PDB file of C-alpha atoms in Angstrom:
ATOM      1  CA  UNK P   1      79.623  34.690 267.488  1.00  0.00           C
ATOM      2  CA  UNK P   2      79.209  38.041 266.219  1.00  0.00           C
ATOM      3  CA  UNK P   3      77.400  40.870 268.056  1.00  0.00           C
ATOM      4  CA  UNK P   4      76.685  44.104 267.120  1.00  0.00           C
ATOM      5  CA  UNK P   5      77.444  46.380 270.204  1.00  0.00           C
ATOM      6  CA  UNK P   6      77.744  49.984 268.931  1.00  0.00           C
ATOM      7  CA  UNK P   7      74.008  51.023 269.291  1.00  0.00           C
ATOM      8  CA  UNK P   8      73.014  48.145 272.068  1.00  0.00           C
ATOM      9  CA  UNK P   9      71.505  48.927 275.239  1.00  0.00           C
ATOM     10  CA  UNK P  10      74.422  48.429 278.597  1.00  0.00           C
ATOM     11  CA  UNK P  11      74.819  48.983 281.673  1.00  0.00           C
ATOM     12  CA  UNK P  12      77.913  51.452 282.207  1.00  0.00           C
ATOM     13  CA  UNK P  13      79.590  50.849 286.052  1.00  0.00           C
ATOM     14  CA  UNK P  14      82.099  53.433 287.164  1.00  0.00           C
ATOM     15  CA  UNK P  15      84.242  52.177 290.530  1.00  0.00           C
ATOM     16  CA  UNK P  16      86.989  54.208 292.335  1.00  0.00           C
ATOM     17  CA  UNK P  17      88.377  52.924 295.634  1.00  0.00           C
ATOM     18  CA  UNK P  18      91.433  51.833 297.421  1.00  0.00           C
ATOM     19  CA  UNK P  19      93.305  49.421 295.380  1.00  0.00           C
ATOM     20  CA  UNK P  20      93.612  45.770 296.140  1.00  0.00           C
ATOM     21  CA  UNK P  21      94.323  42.253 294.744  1.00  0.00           C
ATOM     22  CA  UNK P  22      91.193  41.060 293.736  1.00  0.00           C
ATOM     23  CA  UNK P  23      89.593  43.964 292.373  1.00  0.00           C
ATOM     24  CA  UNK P  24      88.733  42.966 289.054  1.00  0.00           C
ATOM     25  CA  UNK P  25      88.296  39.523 289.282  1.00  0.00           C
ATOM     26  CA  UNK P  26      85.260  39.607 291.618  1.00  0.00           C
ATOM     27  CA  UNK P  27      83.622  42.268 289.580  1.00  0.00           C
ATOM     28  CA  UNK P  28      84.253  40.286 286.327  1.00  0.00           C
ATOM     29  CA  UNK P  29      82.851  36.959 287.814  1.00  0.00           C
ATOM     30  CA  UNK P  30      79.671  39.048 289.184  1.00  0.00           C
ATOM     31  CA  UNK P  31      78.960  39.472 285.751  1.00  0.00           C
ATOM     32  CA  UNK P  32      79.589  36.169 284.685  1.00  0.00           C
ATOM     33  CA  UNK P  33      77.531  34.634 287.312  1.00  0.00           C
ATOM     34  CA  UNK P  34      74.594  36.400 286.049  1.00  0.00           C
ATOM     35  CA  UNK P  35      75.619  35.757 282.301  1.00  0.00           C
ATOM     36  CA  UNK P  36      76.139  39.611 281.604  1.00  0.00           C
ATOM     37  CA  UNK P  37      78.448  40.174 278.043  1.00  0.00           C
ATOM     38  CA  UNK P  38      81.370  42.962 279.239  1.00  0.00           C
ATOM     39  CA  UNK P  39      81.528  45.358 275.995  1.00  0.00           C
ATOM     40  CA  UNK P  40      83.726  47.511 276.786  1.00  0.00           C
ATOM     41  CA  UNK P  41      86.729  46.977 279.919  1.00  0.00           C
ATOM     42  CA  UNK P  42      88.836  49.539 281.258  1.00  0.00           C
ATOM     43  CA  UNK P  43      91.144  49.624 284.418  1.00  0.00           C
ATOM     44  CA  UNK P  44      93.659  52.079 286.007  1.00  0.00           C
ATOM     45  CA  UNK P  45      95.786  51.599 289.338  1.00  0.00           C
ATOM     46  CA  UNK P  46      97.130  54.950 290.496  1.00  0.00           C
ATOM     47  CA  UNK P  47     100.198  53.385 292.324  1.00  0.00           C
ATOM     48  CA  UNK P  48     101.055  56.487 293.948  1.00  0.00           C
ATOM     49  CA  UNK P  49      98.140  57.125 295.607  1.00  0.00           C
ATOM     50  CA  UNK P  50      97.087  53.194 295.610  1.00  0.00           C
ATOM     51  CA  UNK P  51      93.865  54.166 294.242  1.00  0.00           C
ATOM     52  CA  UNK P  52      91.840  52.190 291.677  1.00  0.00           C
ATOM     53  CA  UNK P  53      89.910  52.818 289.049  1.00  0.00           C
ATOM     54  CA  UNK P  54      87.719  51.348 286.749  1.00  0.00           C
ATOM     55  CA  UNK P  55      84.771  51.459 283.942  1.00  0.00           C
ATOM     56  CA  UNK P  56      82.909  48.405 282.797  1.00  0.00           C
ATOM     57  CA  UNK P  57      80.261  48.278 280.031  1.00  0.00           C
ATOM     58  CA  UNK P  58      78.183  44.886 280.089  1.00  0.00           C
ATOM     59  CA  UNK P  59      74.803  44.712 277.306  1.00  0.00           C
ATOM     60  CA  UNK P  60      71.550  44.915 279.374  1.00  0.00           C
ATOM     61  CA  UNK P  61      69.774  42.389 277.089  1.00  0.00           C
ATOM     62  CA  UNK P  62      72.307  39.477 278.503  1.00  0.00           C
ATOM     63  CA  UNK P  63      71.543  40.210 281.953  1.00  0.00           C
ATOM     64  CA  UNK P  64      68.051  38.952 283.946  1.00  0.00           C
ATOM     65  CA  UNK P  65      67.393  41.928 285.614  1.00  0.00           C
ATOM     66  CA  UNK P  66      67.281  45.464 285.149  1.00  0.00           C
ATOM     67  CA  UNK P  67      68.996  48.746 286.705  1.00  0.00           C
ATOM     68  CA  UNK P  68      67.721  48.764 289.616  1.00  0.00           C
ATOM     69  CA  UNK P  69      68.221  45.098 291.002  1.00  0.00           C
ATOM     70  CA  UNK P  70      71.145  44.984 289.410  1.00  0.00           C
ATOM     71  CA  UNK P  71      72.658  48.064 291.873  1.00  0.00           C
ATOM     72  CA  UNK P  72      70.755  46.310 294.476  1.00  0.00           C
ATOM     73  CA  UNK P  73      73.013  42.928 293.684  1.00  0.00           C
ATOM     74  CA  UNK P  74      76.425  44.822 293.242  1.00  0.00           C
ATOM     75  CA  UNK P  75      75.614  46.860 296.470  1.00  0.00           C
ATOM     76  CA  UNK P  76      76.900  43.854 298.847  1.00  0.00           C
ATOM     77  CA  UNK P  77      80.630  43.021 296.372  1.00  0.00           C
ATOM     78  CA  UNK P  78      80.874  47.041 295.856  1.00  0.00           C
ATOM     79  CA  UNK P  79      80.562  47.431 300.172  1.00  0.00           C
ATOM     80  CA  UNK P  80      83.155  44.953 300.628  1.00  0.00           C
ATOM     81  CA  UNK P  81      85.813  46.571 298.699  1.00  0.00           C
ATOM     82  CA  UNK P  82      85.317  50.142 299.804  1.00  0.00           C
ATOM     83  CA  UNK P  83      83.960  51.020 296.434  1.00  0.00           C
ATOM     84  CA  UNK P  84      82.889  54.419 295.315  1.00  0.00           C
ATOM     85  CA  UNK P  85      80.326  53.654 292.447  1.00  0.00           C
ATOM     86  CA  UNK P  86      77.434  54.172 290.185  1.00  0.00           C
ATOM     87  CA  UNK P  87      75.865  52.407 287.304  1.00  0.00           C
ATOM     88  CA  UNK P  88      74.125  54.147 284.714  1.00  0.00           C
ATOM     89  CA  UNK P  89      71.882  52.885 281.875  1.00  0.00           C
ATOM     90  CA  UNK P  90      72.799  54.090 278.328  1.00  0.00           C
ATOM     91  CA  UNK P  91      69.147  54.423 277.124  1.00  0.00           C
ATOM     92  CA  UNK P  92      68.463  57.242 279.504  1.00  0.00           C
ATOM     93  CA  UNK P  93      69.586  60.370 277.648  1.00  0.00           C
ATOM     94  CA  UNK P  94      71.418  63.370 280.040  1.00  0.00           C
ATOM     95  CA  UNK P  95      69.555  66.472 280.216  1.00  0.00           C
ATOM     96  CA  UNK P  96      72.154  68.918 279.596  1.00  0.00           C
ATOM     97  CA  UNK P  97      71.595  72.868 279.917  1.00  0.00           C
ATOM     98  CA  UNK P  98      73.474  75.242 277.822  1.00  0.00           C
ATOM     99  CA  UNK P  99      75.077  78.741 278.905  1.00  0.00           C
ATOM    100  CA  UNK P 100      75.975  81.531 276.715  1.00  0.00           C
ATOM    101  CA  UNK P 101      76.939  84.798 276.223  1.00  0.00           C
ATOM    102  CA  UNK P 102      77.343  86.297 272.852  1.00  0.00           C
ATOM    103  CA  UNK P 103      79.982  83.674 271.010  1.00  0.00           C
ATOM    104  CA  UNK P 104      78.143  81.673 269.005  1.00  0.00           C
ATOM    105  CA  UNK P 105      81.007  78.656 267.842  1.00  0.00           C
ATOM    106  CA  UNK P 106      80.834  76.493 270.776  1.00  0.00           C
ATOM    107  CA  UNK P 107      77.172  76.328 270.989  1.00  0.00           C
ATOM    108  CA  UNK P 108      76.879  76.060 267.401  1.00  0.00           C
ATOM    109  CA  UNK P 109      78.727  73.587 267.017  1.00  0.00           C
ATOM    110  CA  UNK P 110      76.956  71.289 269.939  1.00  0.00           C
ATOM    111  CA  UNK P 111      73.424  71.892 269.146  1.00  0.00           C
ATOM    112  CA  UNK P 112      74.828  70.734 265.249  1.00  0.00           C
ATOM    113  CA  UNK P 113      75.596  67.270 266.770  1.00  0.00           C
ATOM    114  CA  UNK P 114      72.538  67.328 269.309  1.00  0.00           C
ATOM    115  CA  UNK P 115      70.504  67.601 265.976  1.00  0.00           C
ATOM    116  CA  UNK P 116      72.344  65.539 263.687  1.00  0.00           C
ATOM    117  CA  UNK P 117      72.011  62.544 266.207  1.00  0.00           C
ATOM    118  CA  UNK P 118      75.856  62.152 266.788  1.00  0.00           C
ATOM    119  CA  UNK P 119      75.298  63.866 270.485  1.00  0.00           C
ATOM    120  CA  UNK P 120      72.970  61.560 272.389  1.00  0.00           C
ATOM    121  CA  UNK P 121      71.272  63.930 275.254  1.00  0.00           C
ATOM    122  CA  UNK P 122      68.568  65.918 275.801  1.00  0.00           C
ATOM    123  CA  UNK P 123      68.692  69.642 275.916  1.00  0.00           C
ATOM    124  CA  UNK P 124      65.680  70.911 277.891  1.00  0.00           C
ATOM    125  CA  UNK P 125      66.853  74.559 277.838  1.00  0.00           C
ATOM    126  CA  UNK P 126      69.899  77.536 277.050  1.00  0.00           C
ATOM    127  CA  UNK P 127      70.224  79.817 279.175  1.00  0.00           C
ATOM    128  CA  UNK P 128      71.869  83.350 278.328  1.00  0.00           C
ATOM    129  CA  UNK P 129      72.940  86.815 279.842  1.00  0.00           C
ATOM    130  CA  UNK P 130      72.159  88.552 276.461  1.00  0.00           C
ATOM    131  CA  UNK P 131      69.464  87.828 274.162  1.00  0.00           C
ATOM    132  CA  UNK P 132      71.251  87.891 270.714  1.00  0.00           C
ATOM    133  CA  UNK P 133      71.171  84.259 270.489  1.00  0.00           C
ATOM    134  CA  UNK P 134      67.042  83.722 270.719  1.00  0.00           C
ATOM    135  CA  UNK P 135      66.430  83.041 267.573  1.00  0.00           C
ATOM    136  CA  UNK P 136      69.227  80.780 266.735  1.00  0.00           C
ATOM    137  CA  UNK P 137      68.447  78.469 269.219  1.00  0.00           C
ATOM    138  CA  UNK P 138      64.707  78.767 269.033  1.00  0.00           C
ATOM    139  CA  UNK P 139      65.223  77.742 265.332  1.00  0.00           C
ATOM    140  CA  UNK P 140      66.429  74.151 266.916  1.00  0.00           C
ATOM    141  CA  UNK P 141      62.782  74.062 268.780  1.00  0.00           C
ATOM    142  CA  UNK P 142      64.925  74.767 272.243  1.00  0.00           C
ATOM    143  CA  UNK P 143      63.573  77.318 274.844  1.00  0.00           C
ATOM    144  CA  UNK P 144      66.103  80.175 275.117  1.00  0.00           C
ATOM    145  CA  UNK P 145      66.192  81.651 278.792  1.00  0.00           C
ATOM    146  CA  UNK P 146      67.517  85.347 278.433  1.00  0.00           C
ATOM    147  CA  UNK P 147      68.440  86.512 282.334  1.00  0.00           C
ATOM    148  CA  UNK P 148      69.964  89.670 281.982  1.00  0.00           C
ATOM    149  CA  UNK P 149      73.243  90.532 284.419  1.00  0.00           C
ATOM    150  CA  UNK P 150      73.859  93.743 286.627  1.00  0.00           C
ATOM    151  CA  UNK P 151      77.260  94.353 286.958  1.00  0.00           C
ATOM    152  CA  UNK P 152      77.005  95.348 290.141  1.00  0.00           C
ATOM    153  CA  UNK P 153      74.482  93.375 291.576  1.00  0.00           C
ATOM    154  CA  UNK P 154      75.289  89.872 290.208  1.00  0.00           C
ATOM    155  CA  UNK P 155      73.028  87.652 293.124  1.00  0.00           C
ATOM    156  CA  UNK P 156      69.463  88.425 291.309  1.00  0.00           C
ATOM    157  CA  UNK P 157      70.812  86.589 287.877  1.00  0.00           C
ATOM    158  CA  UNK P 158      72.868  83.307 289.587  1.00  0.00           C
ATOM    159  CA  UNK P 159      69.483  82.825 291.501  1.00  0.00           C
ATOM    160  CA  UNK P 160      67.096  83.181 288.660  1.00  0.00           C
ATOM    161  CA  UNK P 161      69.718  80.701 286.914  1.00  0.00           C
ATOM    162  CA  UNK P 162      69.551  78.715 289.619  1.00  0.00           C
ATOM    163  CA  UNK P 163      66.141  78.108 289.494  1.00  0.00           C
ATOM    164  CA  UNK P 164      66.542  77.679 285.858  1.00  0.00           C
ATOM    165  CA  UNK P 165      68.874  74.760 286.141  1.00  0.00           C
ATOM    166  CA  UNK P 166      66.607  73.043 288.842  1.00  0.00           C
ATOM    167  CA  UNK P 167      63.435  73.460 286.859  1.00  0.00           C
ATOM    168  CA  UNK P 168      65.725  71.569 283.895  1.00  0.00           C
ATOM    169  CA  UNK P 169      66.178  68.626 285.871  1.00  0.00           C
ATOM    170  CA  UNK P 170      69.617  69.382 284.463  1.00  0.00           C
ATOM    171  CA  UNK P 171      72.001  66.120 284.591  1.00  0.00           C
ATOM    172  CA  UNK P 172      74.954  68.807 283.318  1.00  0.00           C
ATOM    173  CA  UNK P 173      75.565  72.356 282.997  1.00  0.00           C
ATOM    174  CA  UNK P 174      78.128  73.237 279.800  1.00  0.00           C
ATOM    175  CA  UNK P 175      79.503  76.770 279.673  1.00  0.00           C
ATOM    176  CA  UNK P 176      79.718  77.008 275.543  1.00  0.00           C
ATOM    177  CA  UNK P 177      81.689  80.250 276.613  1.00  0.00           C
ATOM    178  CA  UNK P 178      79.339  81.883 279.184  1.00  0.00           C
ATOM    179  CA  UNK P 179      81.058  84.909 280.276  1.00  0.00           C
ATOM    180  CA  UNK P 180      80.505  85.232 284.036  1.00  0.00           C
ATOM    181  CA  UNK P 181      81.898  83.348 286.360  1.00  0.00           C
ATOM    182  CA  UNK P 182      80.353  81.012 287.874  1.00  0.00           C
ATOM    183  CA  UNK P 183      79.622  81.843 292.516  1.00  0.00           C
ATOM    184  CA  UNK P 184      80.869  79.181 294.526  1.00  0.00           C
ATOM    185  CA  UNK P 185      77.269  78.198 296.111  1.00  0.00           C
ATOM    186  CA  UNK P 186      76.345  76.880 292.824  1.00  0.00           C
ATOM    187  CA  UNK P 187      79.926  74.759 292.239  1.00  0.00           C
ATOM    188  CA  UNK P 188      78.738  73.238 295.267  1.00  0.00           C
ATOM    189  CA  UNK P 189      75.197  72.621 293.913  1.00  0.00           C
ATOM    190  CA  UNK P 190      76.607  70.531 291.225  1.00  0.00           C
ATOM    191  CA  UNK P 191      80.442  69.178 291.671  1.00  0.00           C
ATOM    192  CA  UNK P 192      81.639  67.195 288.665  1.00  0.00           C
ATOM    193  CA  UNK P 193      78.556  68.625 286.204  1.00  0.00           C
ATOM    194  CA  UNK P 194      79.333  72.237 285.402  1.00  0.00           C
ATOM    195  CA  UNK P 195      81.630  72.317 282.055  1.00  0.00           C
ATOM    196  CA  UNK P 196      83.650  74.938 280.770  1.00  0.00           C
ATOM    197  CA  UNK P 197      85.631  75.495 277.945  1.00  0.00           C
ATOM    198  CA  UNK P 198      88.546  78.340 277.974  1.00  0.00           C
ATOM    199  CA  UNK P 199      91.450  78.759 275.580  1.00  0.00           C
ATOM    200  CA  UNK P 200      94.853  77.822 276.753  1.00  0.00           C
ATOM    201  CA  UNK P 201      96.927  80.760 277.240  1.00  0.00           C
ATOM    202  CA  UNK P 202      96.185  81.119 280.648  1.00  0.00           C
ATOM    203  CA  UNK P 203      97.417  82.661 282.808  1.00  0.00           C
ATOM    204  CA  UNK P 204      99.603  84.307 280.444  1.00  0.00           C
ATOM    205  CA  UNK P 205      97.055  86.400 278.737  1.00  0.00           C
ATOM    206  CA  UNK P 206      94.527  87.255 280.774  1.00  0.00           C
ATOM    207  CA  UNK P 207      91.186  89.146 280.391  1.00  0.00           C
ATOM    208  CA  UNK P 208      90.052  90.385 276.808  1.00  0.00           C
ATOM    209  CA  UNK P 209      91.477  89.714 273.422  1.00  0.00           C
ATOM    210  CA  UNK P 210      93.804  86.640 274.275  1.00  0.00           C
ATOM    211  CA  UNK P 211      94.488  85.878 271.055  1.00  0.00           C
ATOM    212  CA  UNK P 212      95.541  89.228 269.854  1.00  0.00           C
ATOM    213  CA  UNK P 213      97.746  89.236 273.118  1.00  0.00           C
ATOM    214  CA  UNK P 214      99.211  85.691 271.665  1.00  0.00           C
ATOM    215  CA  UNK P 215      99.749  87.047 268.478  1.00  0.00           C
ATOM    216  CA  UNK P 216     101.733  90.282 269.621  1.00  0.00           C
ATOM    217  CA  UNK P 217     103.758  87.917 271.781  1.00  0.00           C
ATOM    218  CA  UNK P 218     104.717  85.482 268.727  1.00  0.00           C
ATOM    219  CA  UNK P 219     103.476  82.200 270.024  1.00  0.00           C
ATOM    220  CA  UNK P 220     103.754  79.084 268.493  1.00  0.00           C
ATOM    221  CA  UNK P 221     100.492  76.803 269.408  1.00  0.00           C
ATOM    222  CA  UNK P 222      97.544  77.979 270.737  1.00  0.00           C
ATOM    223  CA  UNK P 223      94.674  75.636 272.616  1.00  0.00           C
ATOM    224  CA  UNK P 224      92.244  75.092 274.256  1.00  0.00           C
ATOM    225  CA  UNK P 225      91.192  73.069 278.448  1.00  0.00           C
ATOM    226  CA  UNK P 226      88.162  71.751 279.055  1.00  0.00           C
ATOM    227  CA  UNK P 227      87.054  71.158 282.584  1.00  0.00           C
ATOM    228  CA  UNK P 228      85.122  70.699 285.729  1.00  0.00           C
ATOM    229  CA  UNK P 229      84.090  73.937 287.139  1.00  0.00           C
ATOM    230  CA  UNK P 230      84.921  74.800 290.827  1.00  0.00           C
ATOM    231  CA  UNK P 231      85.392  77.382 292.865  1.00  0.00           C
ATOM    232  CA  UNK P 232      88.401  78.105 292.266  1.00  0.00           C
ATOM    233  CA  UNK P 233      88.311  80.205 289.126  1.00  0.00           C
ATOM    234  CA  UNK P 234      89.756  78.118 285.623  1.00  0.00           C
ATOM    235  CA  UNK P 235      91.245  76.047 287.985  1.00  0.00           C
ATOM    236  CA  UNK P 236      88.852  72.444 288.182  1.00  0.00           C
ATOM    237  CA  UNK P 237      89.901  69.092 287.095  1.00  0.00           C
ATOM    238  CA  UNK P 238      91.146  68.986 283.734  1.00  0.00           C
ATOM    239  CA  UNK P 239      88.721  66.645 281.154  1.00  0.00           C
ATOM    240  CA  UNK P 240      90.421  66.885 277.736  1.00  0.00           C
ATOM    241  CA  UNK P 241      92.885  69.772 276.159  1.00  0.00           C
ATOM    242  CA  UNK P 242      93.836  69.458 272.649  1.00  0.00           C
ATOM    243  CA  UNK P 243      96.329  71.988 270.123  1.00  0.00           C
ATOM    244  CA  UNK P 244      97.400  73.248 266.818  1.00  0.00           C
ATOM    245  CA  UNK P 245     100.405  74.649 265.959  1.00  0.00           C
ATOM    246  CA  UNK P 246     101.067  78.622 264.238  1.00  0.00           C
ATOM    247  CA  UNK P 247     103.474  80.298 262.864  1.00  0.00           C
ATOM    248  CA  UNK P 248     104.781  83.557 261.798  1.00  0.00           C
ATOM    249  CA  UNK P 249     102.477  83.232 259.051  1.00  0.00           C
ATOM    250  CA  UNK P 250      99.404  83.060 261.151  1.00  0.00           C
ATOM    251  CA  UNK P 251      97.489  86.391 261.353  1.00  0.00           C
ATOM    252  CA  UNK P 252      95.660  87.522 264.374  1.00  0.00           C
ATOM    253  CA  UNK P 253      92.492  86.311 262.381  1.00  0.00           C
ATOM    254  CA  UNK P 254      93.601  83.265 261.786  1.00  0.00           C
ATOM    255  CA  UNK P 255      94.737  82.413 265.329  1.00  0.00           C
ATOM    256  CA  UNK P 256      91.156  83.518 266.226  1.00  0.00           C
ATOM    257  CA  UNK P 257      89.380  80.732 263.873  1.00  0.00           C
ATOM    258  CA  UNK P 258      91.950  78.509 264.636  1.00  0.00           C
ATOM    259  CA  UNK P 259      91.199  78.583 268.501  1.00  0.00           C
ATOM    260  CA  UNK P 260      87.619  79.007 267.641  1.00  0.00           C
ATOM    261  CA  UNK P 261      88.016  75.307 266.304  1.00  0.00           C
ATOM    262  CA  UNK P 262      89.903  74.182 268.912  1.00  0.00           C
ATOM    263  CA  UNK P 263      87.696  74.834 271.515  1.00  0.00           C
ATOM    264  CA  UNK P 264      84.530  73.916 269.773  1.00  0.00           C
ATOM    265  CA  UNK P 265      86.937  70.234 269.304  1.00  0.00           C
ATOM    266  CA  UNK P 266      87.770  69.963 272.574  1.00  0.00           C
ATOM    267  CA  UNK P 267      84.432  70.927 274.318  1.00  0.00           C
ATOM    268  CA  UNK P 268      82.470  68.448 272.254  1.00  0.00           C
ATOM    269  CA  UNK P 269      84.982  65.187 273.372  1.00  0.00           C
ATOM    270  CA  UNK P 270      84.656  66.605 276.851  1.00  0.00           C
ATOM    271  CA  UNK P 271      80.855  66.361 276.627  1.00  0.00           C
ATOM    272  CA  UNK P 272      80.731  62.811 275.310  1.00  0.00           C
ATOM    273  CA  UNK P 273      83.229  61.508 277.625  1.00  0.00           C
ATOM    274  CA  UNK P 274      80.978  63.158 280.359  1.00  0.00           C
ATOM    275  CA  UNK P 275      77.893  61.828 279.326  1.00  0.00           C
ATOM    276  CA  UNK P 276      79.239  58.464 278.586  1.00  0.00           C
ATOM    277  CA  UNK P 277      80.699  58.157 282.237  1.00  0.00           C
ATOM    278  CA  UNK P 278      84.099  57.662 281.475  1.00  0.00           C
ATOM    279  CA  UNK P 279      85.580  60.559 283.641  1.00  0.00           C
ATOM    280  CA  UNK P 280      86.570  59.876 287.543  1.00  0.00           C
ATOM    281  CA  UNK P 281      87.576  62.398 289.827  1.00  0.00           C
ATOM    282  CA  UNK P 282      89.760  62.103 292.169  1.00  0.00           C
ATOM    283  CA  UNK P 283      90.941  65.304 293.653  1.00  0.00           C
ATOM    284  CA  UNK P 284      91.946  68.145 291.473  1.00  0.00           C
ATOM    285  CA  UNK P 285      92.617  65.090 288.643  1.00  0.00           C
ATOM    286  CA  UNK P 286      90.652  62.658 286.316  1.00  0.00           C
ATOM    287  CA  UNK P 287      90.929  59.614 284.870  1.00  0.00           C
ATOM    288  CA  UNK P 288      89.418  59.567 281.825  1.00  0.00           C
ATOM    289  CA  UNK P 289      88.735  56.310 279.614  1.00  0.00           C
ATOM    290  CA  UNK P 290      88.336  57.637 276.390  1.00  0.00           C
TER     291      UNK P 290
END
């Protein structure tokens, strides 16, 4: 029988605990016991660590419950294995707050597929230490949230932003190449949902004007990481890094669009892979089931 799965309601469970015969089997027959259709199936034994991981989607419409006693049913199978877990419902869109600075690309290029439909969250707010971006985004009908920075006094803008974020209800923070870095209290506040974007040459060319920097020294792909922000500067678990290759040929301005692309690429997969719960951490790592 043929279903049509793409745009259906499900149930997305994430699981990450010590590994063990067994493992998939009971989660698979939970399912089954309760008539639930598994969409998608995805599994990943980290033999070095024996750690296991593993994403299930299962349609909501073939179950007989809803979120709630359904977490209240897996609680007792997900206890006995040691499981680290959530489930998530697919109809509830993310609220995800946007930071900027003055670059334009990155954000550009996700309010494009917030709008267009292809990016399914909400965006309750961006948020910005200059205001040349206002009318931009207040042409997409989003509030823009201009907190000015002093340089030497940087506390009075992370706690305004802070309070920004809270007031968002924000599910996830993306850095569409916010400029500041990011104090350690509020890594904390939100481990696993603070994005960033960066090129790749680091830590080879550090600080402004990487690209010229690449260009002077000849390379011969530039990129660009996205990741999990911690405290530890550029240095979070890695969600998706893509490339594209340059020559001799290559000006300065064209390794500048080039990475401009690159990032805008790479950030957007991030996002969805986010917001679709198919990234686990585990450490300073991820398993992501793209």
């Amino acid at each position: 029988m043929a279903i049509e799965t793409q745009h259906a309601r499900k149930f997305r469970l994430t699981v990450s605990c010590p590994d063990r015969v067994g493992i998939v089997a009971a989660v698979t027959q939970f399912f089954a016991s309760h008539n639930g259709w598994i969409s998608e199936a995805h599994q990943f034994a980290d033999t070095e660590n024996c750690q296991f991981f593993m994403r299930y989607e299962v349609l909501a419409d073939s179950l007989p419950f809803e979120l709630e006693e359904l977490k209240a049913k897996f609680a007792p199978l997900a206890e006995a294995f040691g499981m680290h877990w959530q489930i998530t419902d697919s109809s509830q869109r993310k609220r995800v707050v946007l930071m900027v600075s003055k670059e334009a690309h990155a954000l550009s290029d996700l309010l494009y597929r917030w709008r267009s439909g292809e990016m399914n969250i909400d965006i309750p707010c961006v948020i910005s230490n200059h205001d040349d971006l206002r009318s931009y985004v207040e042409w997409h009908g989003i509030p823009y949230v201009h907190v000015p920075v002093d340089m030497s006094n940087k506390e009075p803008h992370f706690r305004a932003v802070r309070e920004q974020i809270a007031a968002a209800e924000a599910d996830a923070i993306v850095l569409a190449k916010y400029m500041q870095i990011i104090p350690e209290e509020l890594c904390e506040l939100y481990p696993g949902r603070i994005i960033n974007i960066h090129h790749s040459f680091l830590p080879s060319f550090i600080g402004a004007r990487p690209y010229h920097q690449a260009a002077e020294r000849g390379v011969k792909q530039i990129g660009a990481t996205c990741h999990y922000v911690t405290s530890e500067l550029d240095a979070g678990p890695i969600i998706e890094q893509d490339v594209h290759r340059v020559t001799h040929h290559n000006t300065t301005a064209d390794m500048v669009r080039l990475g401009k692309d690159v990032e805008k690429a790479v950030l957007a997969r991030g996002l969805r892979y986010h917001i679709e719960d198919r990234v686990l951490v585990h450490g300073n790592k991820t398993v992501v089931f793209a």
